[in-house]
């Protein structure tokens, strides 16, 4: 009986059904970018791609919202790398997920006009038809109305 309980407990631990000795690792932007940039391994499902790109872009856009230029530059550089990886030929699902996440963050809370412009520039490089309605819906009085 004790042997059976140990086996069941070991199986549950290995399957992640119960917590072991360490807490689950917090998801970080760098981890997500590394997973999304990987060229090998199984292709992710569209909903997984959407969730990962939405998380990464939203977190990186937060860095464009402040006045700390070192944080701003680091966030913009990571966004650039993420977009370059997503727009690699043969990865249309990645490009679509990245462009959709960027479009959703054009007007992120606290984002300055310069931050919005950088997001739009990233969309400009990788976006396609899915970006048109969001860009067209921007109010004409927006400070960037004449930049796009």
mmCIF file with all atom_site columns, N, CA and C in Angstrom, residues 1 11 15 17 31 35 40-41 49 57 59 62 66 68 71 79 81 87-88 101 106 111 121 124 127 131 133 148:
data_model
loop_
_atom_site.group_PDB
_atom_site.id
_atom_site.type_symbol
_atom_site.label_atom_id
_atom_site.label_alt_id
_atom_site.label_comp_id
_atom_site.label_asym_id
_atom_site.label_entity_id
_atom_site.label_seq_id
_atom_site.pdbx_PDB_ins_code
_atom_site.Cartn_x
_atom_site.Cartn_y
_atom_site.Cartn_z
_atom_site.occupancy
_atom_site.B_iso_or_equiv
_atom_site.pdbx_formal_charge
_atom_site.auth_seq_id
_atom_site.auth_comp_id
_atom_site.auth_asym_id
_atom_site.auth_atom_id
_atom_site.pdbx_PDB_model_num
ATOM 1  N N  . UNK A 1 1   ? 0.820  -1.191 0.000   1.00 0.00 ? 1   UNK A N  1
ATOM 2  C CA . UNK A 1 1   ? 0.000  0.000  0.000   1.00 0.00 ? 1   UNK A CA 1
ATOM 3  C C  . UNK A 1 1   ? 0.866  1.258  0.000   1.00 0.00 ? 1   UNK A C  1
ATOM 4  N N  . UNK A 1 11  ? 4.291  10.105 -9.610  1.00 0.00 ? 11  UNK A N  1
ATOM 5  C CA . UNK A 1 11  ? 3.663  10.388 -10.890 1.00 0.00 ? 11  UNK A CA 1
ATOM 6  C C  . UNK A 1 11  ? 2.989  11.752 -10.889 1.00 0.00 ? 11  UNK A C  1
ATOM 7  N N  . UNK A 1 15  ? 4.051  14.924 -13.246 1.00 0.00 ? 15  UNK A N  1
ATOM 8  C CA . UNK A 1 15  ? 3.035  15.476 -14.154 1.00 0.00 ? 15  UNK A CA 1
ATOM 9  C C  . UNK A 1 15  ? 2.684  16.918 -13.806 1.00 0.00 ? 15  UNK A C  1
ATOM 10 N N  . UNK A 1 17  ? 0.953  17.892 -11.189 1.00 0.00 ? 17  UNK A N  1
ATOM 11 C CA . UNK A 1 17  ? -0.373 17.987 -10.597 1.00 0.00 ? 17  UNK A CA 1
ATOM 12 C C  . UNK A 1 17  ? -0.346 18.477 -9.162  1.00 0.00 ? 17  UNK A C  1
ATOM 13 N N  . UNK A 1 31  ? 12.113 34.790 -21.523 1.00 0.00 ? 31  UNK A N  1
ATOM 14 C CA . UNK A 1 31  ? 11.791 33.381 -21.761 1.00 0.00 ? 31  UNK A CA 1
ATOM 15 C C  . UNK A 1 31  ? 10.811 33.228 -22.924 1.00 0.00 ? 31  UNK A C  1
ATOM 16 N N  . UNK A 1 35  ? 11.449 31.371 -26.559 1.00 0.00 ? 35  UNK A N  1
ATOM 17 C CA . UNK A 1 35  ? 10.581 30.306 -27.089 1.00 0.00 ? 35  UNK A CA 1
ATOM 18 C C  . UNK A 1 35  ? 10.020 30.668 -28.454 1.00 0.00 ? 35  UNK A C  1
ATOM 19 N N  . UNK A 1 40  ? 13.553 25.566 -34.181 1.00 0.00 ? 40  UNK A N  1
ATOM 20 C CA . UNK A 1 40  ? 13.247 24.133 -34.206 1.00 0.00 ? 40  UNK A CA 1
ATOM 21 C C  . UNK A 1 40  ? 12.230 23.816 -33.113 1.00 0.00 ? 40  UNK A C  1
ATOM 22 N N  . UNK A 1 41  ? 11.762 22.609 -33.123 1.00 0.00 ? 41  UNK A N  1
ATOM 23 C CA . UNK A 1 41  ? 10.748 22.184 -32.160 1.00 0.00 ? 41  UNK A CA 1
ATOM 24 C C  . UNK A 1 41  ? 9.378  22.206 -32.805 1.00 0.00 ? 41  UNK A C  1
ATOM 25 N N  . UNK A 1 49  ? 0.412  31.038 -29.731 1.00 0.00 ? 49  UNK A N  1
ATOM 26 C CA . UNK A 1 49  ? 1.192  32.137 -30.309 1.00 0.00 ? 49  UNK A CA 1
ATOM 27 C C  . UNK A 1 49  ? 0.576  33.478 -29.940 1.00 0.00 ? 49  UNK A C  1
ATOM 28 N N  . UNK A 1 57  ? 4.581  41.550 -26.059 1.00 0.00 ? 57  UNK A N  1
ATOM 29 C CA . UNK A 1 57  ? 4.429  42.917 -26.571 1.00 0.00 ? 57  UNK A CA 1
ATOM 30 C C  . UNK A 1 57  ? 3.891  43.836 -25.480 1.00 0.00 ? 57  UNK A C  1
ATOM 31 N N  . UNK A 1 59  ? 4.215  43.613 -22.255 1.00 0.00 ? 59  UNK A N  1
ATOM 32 C CA . UNK A 1 59  ? 5.263  43.878 -21.270 1.00 0.00 ? 59  UNK A CA 1
ATOM 33 C C  . UNK A 1 59  ? 6.331  44.819 -21.830 1.00 0.00 ? 59  UNK A C  1
ATOM 34 N N  . UNK A 1 62  ? 5.290  48.500 -22.049 1.00 0.00 ? 62  UNK A N  1
ATOM 35 C CA . UNK A 1 62  ? 5.366  49.210 -20.759 1.00 0.00 ? 62  UNK A CA 1
ATOM 36 C C  . UNK A 1 62  ? 6.686  49.966 -20.635 1.00 0.00 ? 62  UNK A C  1
ATOM 37 N N  . UNK A 1 66  ? 7.529  55.072 -20.191 1.00 0.00 ? 66  UNK A N  1
ATOM 38 C CA . UNK A 1 66  ? 8.154  55.961 -19.217 1.00 0.00 ? 66  UNK A CA 1
ATOM 39 C C  . UNK A 1 66  ? 9.182  56.896 -19.820 1.00 0.00 ? 66  UNK A C  1
ATOM 40 N N  . UNK A 1 68  ? 12.411 56.800 -18.675 1.00 0.00 ? 68  UNK A N  1
ATOM 41 C CA . UNK A 1 68  ? 13.722 56.175 -18.492 1.00 0.00 ? 68  UNK A CA 1
ATOM 42 C C  . UNK A 1 68  ? 14.221 55.675 -19.850 1.00 0.00 ? 68  UNK A C  1
ATOM 43 N N  . UNK A 1 71  ? 15.656 52.063 -20.205 1.00 0.00 ? 71  UNK A N  1
ATOM 44 C CA . UNK A 1 71  ? 14.580 51.069 -20.228 1.00 0.00 ? 71  UNK A CA 1
ATOM 45 C C  . UNK A 1 71  ? 13.833 51.141 -21.562 1.00 0.00 ? 71  UNK A C  1
ATOM 46 N N  . UNK A 1 79  ? 11.643 44.554 -28.777 1.00 0.00 ? 79  UNK A N  1
ATOM 47 C CA . UNK A 1 79  ? 10.515 44.551 -29.711 1.00 0.00 ? 79  UNK A CA 1
ATOM 48 C C  . UNK A 1 79  ? 11.009 44.361 -31.140 1.00 0.00 ? 79  UNK A C  1
ATOM 49 N N  . UNK A 1 81  ? 13.778 42.853 -32.123 1.00 0.00 ? 81  UNK A N  1
ATOM 50 C CA . UNK A 1 81  ? 14.216 41.459 -32.289 1.00 0.00 ? 81  UNK A CA 1
ATOM 51 C C  . UNK A 1 81  ? 13.021 40.518 -32.411 1.00 0.00 ? 81  UNK A C  1
ATOM 52 N N  . UNK A 1 87  ? 8.773  37.914 -38.400 1.00 0.00 ? 87  UNK A N  1
ATOM 53 C CA . UNK A 1 87  ? 8.577  38.162 -39.828 1.00 0.00 ? 87  UNK A CA 1
ATOM 54 C C  . UNK A 1 87  ? 9.503  37.332 -40.711 1.00 0.00 ? 87  UNK A C  1
ATOM 55 N N  . UNK A 1 88  ? 10.190 36.375 -40.129 1.00 0.00 ? 88  UNK A N  1
ATOM 56 C CA . UNK A 1 88  ? 11.034 35.479 -40.901 1.00 0.00 ? 88  UNK A CA 1
ATOM 57 C C  . UNK A 1 88  ? 10.179 34.726 -41.917 1.00 0.00 ? 88  UNK A C  1
ATOM 58 N N  . UNK A 1 101 ? -0.764 41.690 -31.865 1.00 0.00 ? 101 UNK A N  1
ATOM 59 C CA . UNK A 1 101 ? -0.398 42.162 -30.522 1.00 0.00 ? 101 UNK A CA 1
ATOM 60 C C  . UNK A 1 101 ? 0.085  43.610 -30.565 1.00 0.00 ? 101 UNK A C  1
ATOM 61 N N  . UNK A 1 106 ? -1.167 49.910 -29.575 1.00 0.00 ? 106 UNK A N  1
ATOM 62 C CA . UNK A 1 106 ? -0.887 51.260 -30.094 1.00 0.00 ? 106 UNK A CA 1
ATOM 63 C C  . UNK A 1 106 ? -1.245 52.318 -29.057 1.00 0.00 ? 106 UNK A C  1
ATOM 64 N N  . UNK A 1 111 ? 1.385  55.165 -22.607 1.00 0.00 ? 111 UNK A N  1
ATOM 65 C CA . UNK A 1 111 ? 2.287  55.233 -23.750 1.00 0.00 ? 111 UNK A CA 1
ATOM 66 C C  . UNK A 1 111 ? 2.337  56.665 -24.281 1.00 0.00 ? 111 UNK A C  1
ATOM 67 N N  . UNK A 1 121 ? 5.806  51.935 -36.012 1.00 0.00 ? 121 UNK A N  1
ATOM 68 C CA . UNK A 1 121 ? 6.931  51.618 -36.903 1.00 0.00 ? 121 UNK A CA 1
ATOM 69 C C  . UNK A 1 121 ? 7.188  50.112 -36.947 1.00 0.00 ? 121 UNK A C  1
ATOM 70 N N  . UNK A 1 124 ? 4.521  48.730 -39.090 1.00 0.00 ? 124 UNK A N  1
ATOM 71 C CA . UNK A 1 124 ? 4.817  49.081 -40.479 1.00 0.00 ? 124 UNK A CA 1
ATOM 72 C C  . UNK A 1 124 ? 5.745  48.049 -41.126 1.00 0.00 ? 124 UNK A C  1
ATOM 73 N N  . UNK A 1 127 ? 3.424  44.296 -40.317 1.00 0.00 ? 127 UNK A N  1
ATOM 74 C CA . UNK A 1 127 ? 1.971  44.198 -40.415 1.00 0.00 ? 127 UNK A CA 1
ATOM 75 C C  . UNK A 1 127 ? 1.489  44.056 -41.847 1.00 0.00 ? 127 UNK A C  1
ATOM 76 N N  . UNK A 1 131 ? -3.664 45.153 -39.785 1.00 0.00 ? 131 UNK A N  1
ATOM 77 C CA . UNK A 1 131 ? -3.324 46.398 -39.115 1.00 0.00 ? 131 UNK A CA 1
ATOM 78 C C  . UNK A 1 131 ? -4.147 47.580 -39.614 1.00 0.00 ? 131 UNK A C  1
ATOM 79 N N  . UNK A 1 133 ? -7.499 48.313 -40.146 1.00 0.00 ? 133 UNK A N  1
ATOM 80 C CA . UNK A 1 133 ? -8.634 48.866 -39.389 1.00 0.00 ? 133 UNK A CA 1
ATOM 81 C C  . UNK A 1 133 ? -8.209 49.585 -38.107 1.00 0.00 ? 133 UNK A C  1
ATOM 82 N N  . UNK A 1 148 ? 1.649  58.646 -40.261 1.00 0.00 ? 148 UNK A N  1
ATOM 83 C CA . UNK A 1 148 ? 1.411  57.330 -40.874 1.00 0.00 ? 148 UNK A CA 1
ATOM 84 C C  . UNK A 1 148 ? 0.698  57.498 -42.184 1.00 0.00 ? 148 UNK A C  1
#
